[in-house]
Tab-separated table of C-alpha atoms in Angstrom:
chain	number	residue	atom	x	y	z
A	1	UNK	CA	-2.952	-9.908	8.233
A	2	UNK	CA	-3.549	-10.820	11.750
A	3	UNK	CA	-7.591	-10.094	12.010
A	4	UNK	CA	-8.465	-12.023	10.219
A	5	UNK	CA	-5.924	-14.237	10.248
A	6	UNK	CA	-4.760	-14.421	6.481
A	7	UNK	CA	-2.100	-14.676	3.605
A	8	UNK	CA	-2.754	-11.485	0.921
A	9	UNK	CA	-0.624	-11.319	-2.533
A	10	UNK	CA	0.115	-8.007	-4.388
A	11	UNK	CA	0.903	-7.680	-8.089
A	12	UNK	CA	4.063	-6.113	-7.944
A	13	UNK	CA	3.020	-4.581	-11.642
A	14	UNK	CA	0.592	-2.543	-9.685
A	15	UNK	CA	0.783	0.645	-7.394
A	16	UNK	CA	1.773	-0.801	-3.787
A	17	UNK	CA	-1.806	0.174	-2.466
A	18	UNK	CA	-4.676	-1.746	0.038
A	19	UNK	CA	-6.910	-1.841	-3.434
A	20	UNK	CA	-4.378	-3.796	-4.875
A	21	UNK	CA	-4.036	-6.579	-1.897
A	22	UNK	CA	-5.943	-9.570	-2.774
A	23	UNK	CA	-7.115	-12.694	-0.135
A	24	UNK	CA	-5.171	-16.044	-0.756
A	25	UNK	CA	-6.044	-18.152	2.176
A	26	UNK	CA	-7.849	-17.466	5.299
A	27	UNK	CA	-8.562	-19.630	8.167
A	28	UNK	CA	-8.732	-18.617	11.997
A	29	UNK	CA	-7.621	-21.847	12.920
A	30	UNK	CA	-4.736	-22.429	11.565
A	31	UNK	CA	-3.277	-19.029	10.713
A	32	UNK	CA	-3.374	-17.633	14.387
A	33	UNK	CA	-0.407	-16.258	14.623
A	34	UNK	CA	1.725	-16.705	11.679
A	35	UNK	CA	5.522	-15.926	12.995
A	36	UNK	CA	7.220	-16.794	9.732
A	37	UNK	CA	6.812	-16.393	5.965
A	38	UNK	CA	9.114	-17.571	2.890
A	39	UNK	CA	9.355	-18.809	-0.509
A	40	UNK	CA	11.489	-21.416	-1.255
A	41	UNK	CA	12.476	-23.749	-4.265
A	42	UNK	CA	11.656	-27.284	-3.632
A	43	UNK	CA	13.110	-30.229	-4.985
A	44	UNK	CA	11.670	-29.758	-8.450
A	45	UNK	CA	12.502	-25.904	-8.674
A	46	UNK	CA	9.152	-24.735	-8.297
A	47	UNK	CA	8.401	-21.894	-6.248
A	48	UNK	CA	6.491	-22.628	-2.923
A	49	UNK	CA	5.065	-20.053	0.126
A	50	UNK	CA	5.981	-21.450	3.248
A	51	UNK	CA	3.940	-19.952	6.379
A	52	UNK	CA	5.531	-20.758	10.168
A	53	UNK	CA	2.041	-20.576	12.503
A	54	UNK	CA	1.660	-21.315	16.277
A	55	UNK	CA	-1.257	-20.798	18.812
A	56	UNK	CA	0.541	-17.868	20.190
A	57	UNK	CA	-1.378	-17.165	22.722
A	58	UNK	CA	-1.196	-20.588	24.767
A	59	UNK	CA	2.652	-20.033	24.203
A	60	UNK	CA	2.277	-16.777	26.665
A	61	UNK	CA	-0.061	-18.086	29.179
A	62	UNK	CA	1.883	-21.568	29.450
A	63	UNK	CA	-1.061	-23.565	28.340
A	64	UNK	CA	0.607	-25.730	25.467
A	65	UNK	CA	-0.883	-28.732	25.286
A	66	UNK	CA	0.663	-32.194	23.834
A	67	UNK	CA	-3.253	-33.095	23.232
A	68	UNK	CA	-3.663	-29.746	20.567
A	69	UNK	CA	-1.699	-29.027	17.541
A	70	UNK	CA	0.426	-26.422	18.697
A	71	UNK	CA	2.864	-25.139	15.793
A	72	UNK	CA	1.922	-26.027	11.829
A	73	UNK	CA	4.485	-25.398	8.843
A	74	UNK	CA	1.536	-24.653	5.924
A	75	UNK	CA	3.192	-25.176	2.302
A	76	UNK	CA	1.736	-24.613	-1.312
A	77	UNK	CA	3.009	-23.788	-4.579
A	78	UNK	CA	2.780	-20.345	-5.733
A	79	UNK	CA	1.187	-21.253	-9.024
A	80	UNK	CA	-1.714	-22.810	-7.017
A	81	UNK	CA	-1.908	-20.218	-4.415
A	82	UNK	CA	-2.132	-17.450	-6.999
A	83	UNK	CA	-4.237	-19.376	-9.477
A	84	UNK	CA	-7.337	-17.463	-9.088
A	85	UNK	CA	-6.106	-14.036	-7.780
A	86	UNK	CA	-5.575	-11.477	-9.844
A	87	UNK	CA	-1.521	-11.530	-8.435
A	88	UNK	CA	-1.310	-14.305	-11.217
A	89	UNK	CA	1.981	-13.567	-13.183
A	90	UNK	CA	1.100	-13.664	-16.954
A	91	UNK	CA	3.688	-13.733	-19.953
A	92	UNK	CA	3.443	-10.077	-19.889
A	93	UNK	CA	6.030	-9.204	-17.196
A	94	UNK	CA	6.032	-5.591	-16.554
A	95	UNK	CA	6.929	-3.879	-13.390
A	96	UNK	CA	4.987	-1.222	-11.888
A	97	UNK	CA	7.142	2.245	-11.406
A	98	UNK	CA	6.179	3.881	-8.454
A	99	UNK	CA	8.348	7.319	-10.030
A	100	UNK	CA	6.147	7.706	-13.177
């Protein structure tokens, strides 16, 4: 979500609804303006979020600075990132059906 800026999981076993959107990291600084978002398989095979962020707004007004951090590549695991949300996969795995 941009305001504020933040990364939210859903459990995909659950109606696709706002109740069911839960906070996984927040942080105005460096979240600002996150322009890219994938999950990838690192070197070991495990599952990691990648998040592409920039201070978007000194892009715009030409006020990029070699002094400030500028652009950050934020990576974590998805088993770490989900460990305390309720988005947590368990052995169970159903899928939600939006049709029933």
């Amino acid at each position: 979500l941009m305001d504020p800026p933040s990364v939210w999981c859903w459990d995909t076993r659950t109606e696709f609804s706002q109740q069911n959107f839960h906070l996984i990291a927040e942080d105005r600084e460096t979240l600002q303006f996150a322009s890219g978002l994938k999950v990838v398989n690192n070197l070991k095979g495990e599952q990691e979020l990648w998040v592409l962020t920039s201070s978007f707004q000194r892009v715009m007004t030409g006020s990029l600075s070699s002094d400030r951090i500028n652009f950050r590549i934020h990576a974590e695991k998805i088993p770490i990132l989900l460990e305390k949300s309720p988005c947590k996969a368990s052995r169970n795995n159903f899928v939600y059906h939006a049709d029933r």
